[in-house]
CSV table of C-alpha atoms in Angstrom, one decimal:
chain,number,residue,atom,x,y,z
A,1,UNK,CA,0.0,0.0,0.0
A,2,UNK,CA,2.8,2.4,0.9
A,3,UNK,CA,4.6,1.8,-2.5
A,4,UNK,CA,1.3,2.4,-4.3
A,5,UNK,CA,0.8,5.7,-2.4
A,6,UNK,CA,4.4,6.7,-3.3
A,7,UNK,CA,3.7,6.0,-6.9
A,8,UNK,CA,0.5,8.0,-6.9
A,9,UNK,CA,2.2,10.9,-5.1
A,10,UNK,CA,5.0,10.8,-7.7
A,11,UNK,CA,2.5,11.0,-10.6
A,12,UNK,CA,0.6,13.9,-8.8
A,13,UNK,CA,3.9,15.7,-8.4
A,14,UNK,CA,5.0,15.2,-12.0
A,15,UNK,CA,1.7,16.2,-13.5
A,16,UNK,CA,1.3,19.2,-11.2
A,17,UNK,CA,4.9,20.5,-11.5
A,18,UNK,CA,5.4,19.9,-15.2
A,19,UNK,CA,2.0,21.3,-16.0
A,20,UNK,CA,2.6,24.6,-14.1
A,21,UNK,CA,6.1,24.9,-15.5
A,22,UNK,CA,4.9,24.5,-19.0
A,23,UNK,CA,2.0,26.9,-18.8
A,24,UNK,CA,4.0,29.6,-17.0
A,25,UNK,CA,7.1,28.9,-19.0
A,26,UNK,CA,5.2,29.3,-22.3
A,27,UNK,CA,3.7,32.6,-21.0
A,28,UNK,CA,7.0,34.0,-20.0
A,29,UNK,CA,8.6,32.9,-23.3
A,30,UNK,CA,5.9,34.7,-25.3
A,31,UNK,CA,6.3,37.8,-23.2
A,32,UNK,CA,10.1,37.8,-23.7
A,33,UNK,CA,10.0,36.8,-27.4
A,34,UNK,CA,10.8,40.3,-28.6
A,35,UNK,CA,14.5,41.0,-28.5
A,36,UNK,CA,14.7,44.1,-26.4
A,37,UNK,CA,17.2,45.2,-23.8
A,38,UNK,CA,14.6,45.0,-21.0
A,39,UNK,CA,13.6,41.4,-22.1
A,40,UNK,CA,17.2,40.3,-22.1
A,41,UNK,CA,17.7,41.6,-18.5
A,42,UNK,CA,14.4,40.0,-17.4
A,43,UNK,CA,15.3,36.7,-18.9
A,44,UNK,CA,18.7,36.8,-17.1
A,45,UNK,CA,17.1,37.5,-13.8
A,46,UNK,CA,14.5,34.8,-14.2
A,47,UNK,CA,17.3,32.2,-14.7
A,48,UNK,CA,18.7,32.8,-11.2
A,49,UNK,CA,16.7,30.0,-9.5
A,50,UNK,CA,18.3,27.4,-11.8
A,51,UNK,CA,21.7,28.2,-10.3
A,52,UNK,CA,20.6,26.9,-6.9
A,53,UNK,CA,20.9,23.1,-6.2
A,54,UNK,CA,17.5,21.6,-5.5
A,55,UNK,CA,18.6,20.8,-1.9
A,56,UNK,CA,19.5,24.4,-1.2
A,57,UNK,CA,16.3,25.6,-2.8
A,58,UNK,CA,14.3,23.2,-0.6
A,59,UNK,CA,16.1,24.4,2.6
A,60,UNK,CA,15.6,28.1,1.7
A,61,UNK,CA,11.9,27.6,1.0
A,62,UNK,CA,11.4,25.5,4.1
A,63,UNK,CA,12.6,28.5,6.1
A,64,UNK,CA,10.4,30.9,4.0
A,65,UNK,CA,7.3,28.7,4.6
A,66,UNK,CA,8.0,28.0,8.3
A,67,UNK,CA,4.8,28.7,10.3
A,68,UNK,CA,6.7,30.4,13.2
A,69,UNK,CA,9.2,32.7,11.5
A,70,UNK,CA,8.9,32.3,7.8
A,71,UNK,CA,8.5,35.4,5.7
A,72,UNK,CA,5.5,33.9,3.9
A,73,UNK,CA,4.6,30.9,6.1
A,74,UNK,CA,3.8,33.0,9.2
A,75,UNK,CA,1.3,35.2,7.5
A,76,UNK,CA,-0.3,32.5,5.3
A,77,UNK,CA,-0.8,30.0,8.1
A,78,UNK,CA,-2.4,32.7,10.3
A,79,UNK,CA,-4.7,33.7,7.3
A,80,UNK,CA,-5.7,30.1,6.6
A,81,UNK,CA,-5.8,29.0,10.2
A,82,UNK,CA,-3.6,26.0,9.7
A,83,UNK,CA,-0.5,24.6,11.4
A,84,UNK,CA,1.8,25.2,8.5
A,85,UNK,CA,1.9,24.8,4.7
A,86,UNK,CA,4.2,21.8,4.8
A,87,UNK,CA,2.5,20.5,8.0
A,88,UNK,CA,-0.9,19.9,6.5
A,89,UNK,CA,-1.5,16.9,4.1
A,90,UNK,CA,-3.8,19.2,2.0
A,91,UNK,CA,-1.1,21.8,1.3
A,92,UNK,CA,2.2,20.0,1.7
A,93,UNK,CA,2.3,18.5,-1.8
A,94,UNK,CA,1.1,21.8,-3.4
A,95,UNK,CA,3.9,23.6,-1.5
A,96,UNK,CA,6.6,21.2,-2.9
A,97,UNK,CA,5.1,21.4,-6.4
A,98,UNK,CA,5.2,25.2,-6.3
A,99,UNK,CA,8.8,25.3,-5.1
A,100,UNK,CA,9.8,22.9,-7.9
A,101,UNK,CA,7.9,25.1,-10.4
A,102,UNK,CA,9.7,28.2,-9.0
A,103,UNK,CA,13.0,26.6,-9.6
A,104,UNK,CA,12.5,24.9,-13.0
A,105,UNK,CA,10.0,27.1,-14.9
A,106,UNK,CA,12.9,29.3,-16.1
A,107,UNK,CA,14.5,26.2,-17.8
A,108,UNK,CA,11.2,25.5,-19.7
A,109,UNK,CA,11.0,29.2,-20.5
A,110,UNK,CA,14.6,29.1,-21.9
A,111,UNK,CA,13.9,26.1,-24.1
A,112,UNK,CA,10.7,27.5,-25.5
A,113,UNK,CA,12.2,30.9,-25.9
A,114,UNK,CA,15.1,29.4,-28.0
A,115,UNK,CA,12.5,27.6,-30.0
A,116,UNK,CA,10.5,30.8,-30.6
A,117,UNK,CA,13.5,32.8,-31.7
A,118,UNK,CA,14.4,30.0,-34.2
A,119,UNK,CA,11.0,30.3,-36.0
A,120,UNK,CA,11.0,32.0,-39.4
A,121,UNK,CA,9.4,35.5,-39.3
A,122,UNK,CA,7.9,35.4,-42.9
A,123,UNK,CA,4.8,33.3,-42.0
A,124,UNK,CA,4.0,35.7,-39.1
A,125,UNK,CA,4.4,38.8,-41.2
A,126,UNK,CA,2.1,37.3,-43.9
A,127,UNK,CA,-0.5,36.3,-41.2
A,128,UNK,CA,-0.5,39.9,-39.8
A,129,UNK,CA,-0.9,41.4,-43.3
A,130,UNK,CA,-3.9,39.0,-43.9
A,131,UNK,CA,-5.4,40.4,-40.7
A,132,UNK,CA,-4.9,37.4,-38.4
A,133,UNK,CA,-5.6,38.1,-34.7
A,134,UNK,CA,-2.9,37.4,-32.1
A,135,UNK,CA,-4.8,34.3,-30.8
A,136,UNK,CA,-5.3,32.9,-34.4
A,137,UNK,CA,-1.6,33.4,-35.2
A,138,UNK,CA,-0.6,31.7,-31.9
A,139,UNK,CA,-3.0,28.7,-32.5
A,140,UNK,CA,-2.5,28.2,-36.2
A,141,UNK,CA,1.2,29.2,-36.6
A,142,UNK,CA,3.2,29.5,-33.4
A,143,UNK,CA,1.9,26.4,-31.6
A,144,UNK,CA,2.2,23.9,-34.6
A,145,UNK,CA,5.7,25.2,-35.5
A,146,UNK,CA,6.8,25.1,-31.9
A,147,UNK,CA,5.5,21.5,-31.2
A,148,UNK,CA,9.0,19.8,-31.4
A,149,UNK,CA,10.4,22.3,-28.9
A,150,UNK,CA,7.4,21.9,-26.6
A,151,UNK,CA,7.8,18.1,-26.7
A,152,UNK,CA,11.5,18.4,-25.9
A,153,UNK,CA,10.8,20.7,-23.0
A,154,UNK,CA,8.1,18.4,-21.6
A,155,UNK,CA,10.3,15.3,-22.0
A,156,UNK,CA,13.3,16.8,-20.2
A,157,UNK,CA,11.2,18.2,-17.3
A,158,UNK,CA,9.1,15.0,-17.0
A,159,UNK,CA,12.1,12.8,-16.8
A,160,UNK,CA,13.7,15.1,-14.2
A,161,UNK,CA,10.5,15.5,-12.2
A,162,UNK,CA,10.3,11.7,-11.8
A,163,UNK,CA,13.7,11.8,-10.1
A,164,UNK,CA,12.6,14.3,-7.4
A,165,UNK,CA,14.2,13.7,-4.0
A,166,UNK,CA,16.1,16.8,-2.8
A,167,UNK,CA,13.2,19.1,-2.3
A,168,UNK,CA,11.1,16.4,-0.6
A,169,UNK,CA,14.1,15.6,1.7
A,170,UNK,CA,14.7,19.2,2.6
A,171,UNK,CA,11.1,20.4,3.0
A,172,UNK,CA,8.9,17.7,4.3
A,173,UNK,CA,10.8,14.4,4.8
A,174,UNK,CA,7.9,12.7,3.0
A,175,UNK,CA,5.3,13.9,5.4
A,176,UNK,CA,3.0,14.7,7.0
A,177,UNK,CA,2.2,11.0,7.0
A,178,UNK,CA,2.9,9.8,3.5
A,179,UNK,CA,1.4,12.8,1.7
A,180,UNK,CA,4.6,13.9,0.0
A,181,UNK,CA,6.4,10.5,0.0
A,182,UNK,CA,7.4,10.0,-3.7
A,183,UNK,CA,9.1,6.9,-5.1
A,184,UNK,CA,12.7,8.0,-4.7
A,185,UNK,CA,12.1,9.1,-1.1
A,186,UNK,CA,10.3,5.9,-0.3
A,187,UNK,CA,13.2,3.9,-1.8
A,188,UNK,CA,15.7,5.9,0.3
A,189,UNK,CA,13.7,5.3,3.5
A,190,UNK,CA,13.4,1.5,2.8
A,191,UNK,CA,17.1,1.1,1.9
A,192,UNK,CA,19.0,3.6,4.1
A,193,UNK,CA,16.7,4.2,7.1
A,194,UNK,CA,15.1,0.7,7.6
A,195,UNK,CA,18.0,-1.1,5.9
A,196,UNK,CA,15.6,-3.3,3.8
A,197,UNK,CA,18.1,-3.4,0.9
A,198,UNK,CA,16.3,-6.2,-1.0
A,199,UNK,CA,13.0,-4.4,-1.1
A,200,UNK,CA,14.7,-1.0,-1.9
A,201,UNK,CA,16.6,-2.6,-4.8
A,202,UNK,CA,13.4,-4.2,-6.2
A,203,UNK,CA,11.6,-0.9,-5.9
């Protein structure tokens, strides 16, 4: 039952994190598509979270979300009337997903932005001359031409999201209960905490 819970938690994490990262990353890439000085500075600043290791990011956000002294955690927990964002089963997984999205959305944005900048400009100019709306151009031109890049971004992030361990280890230790126990953390617990090496190896 625990391994099944860990698998379900992993799938929830992957779908939630990758989904948010793709949607926000696409939005940011479209906003930064035009090659202006301001956009270049904004893109550089947005890439800062990638420079942190996931463990450090998890520890920093654990402090920020702390219910007693965290910059965000103190106010949010008082507002919602809960013990803590990472202490409640209902909000713990969401907190971990949002922290992962904060760190890795810039990577998705960077991949999609590179794809957008590589697109030929002639079809877009022709579409604007023909009176195409922004939404029609996005749906009928941008999205189909960008599909290979989108698939690449989703593939890279999905594979990486399945390997999540550091943020869980730093922020929640798989808790409360089993609410944030993903497969990698479950394997770690079985093998290196309970020393059931055979079960851990088979997992």
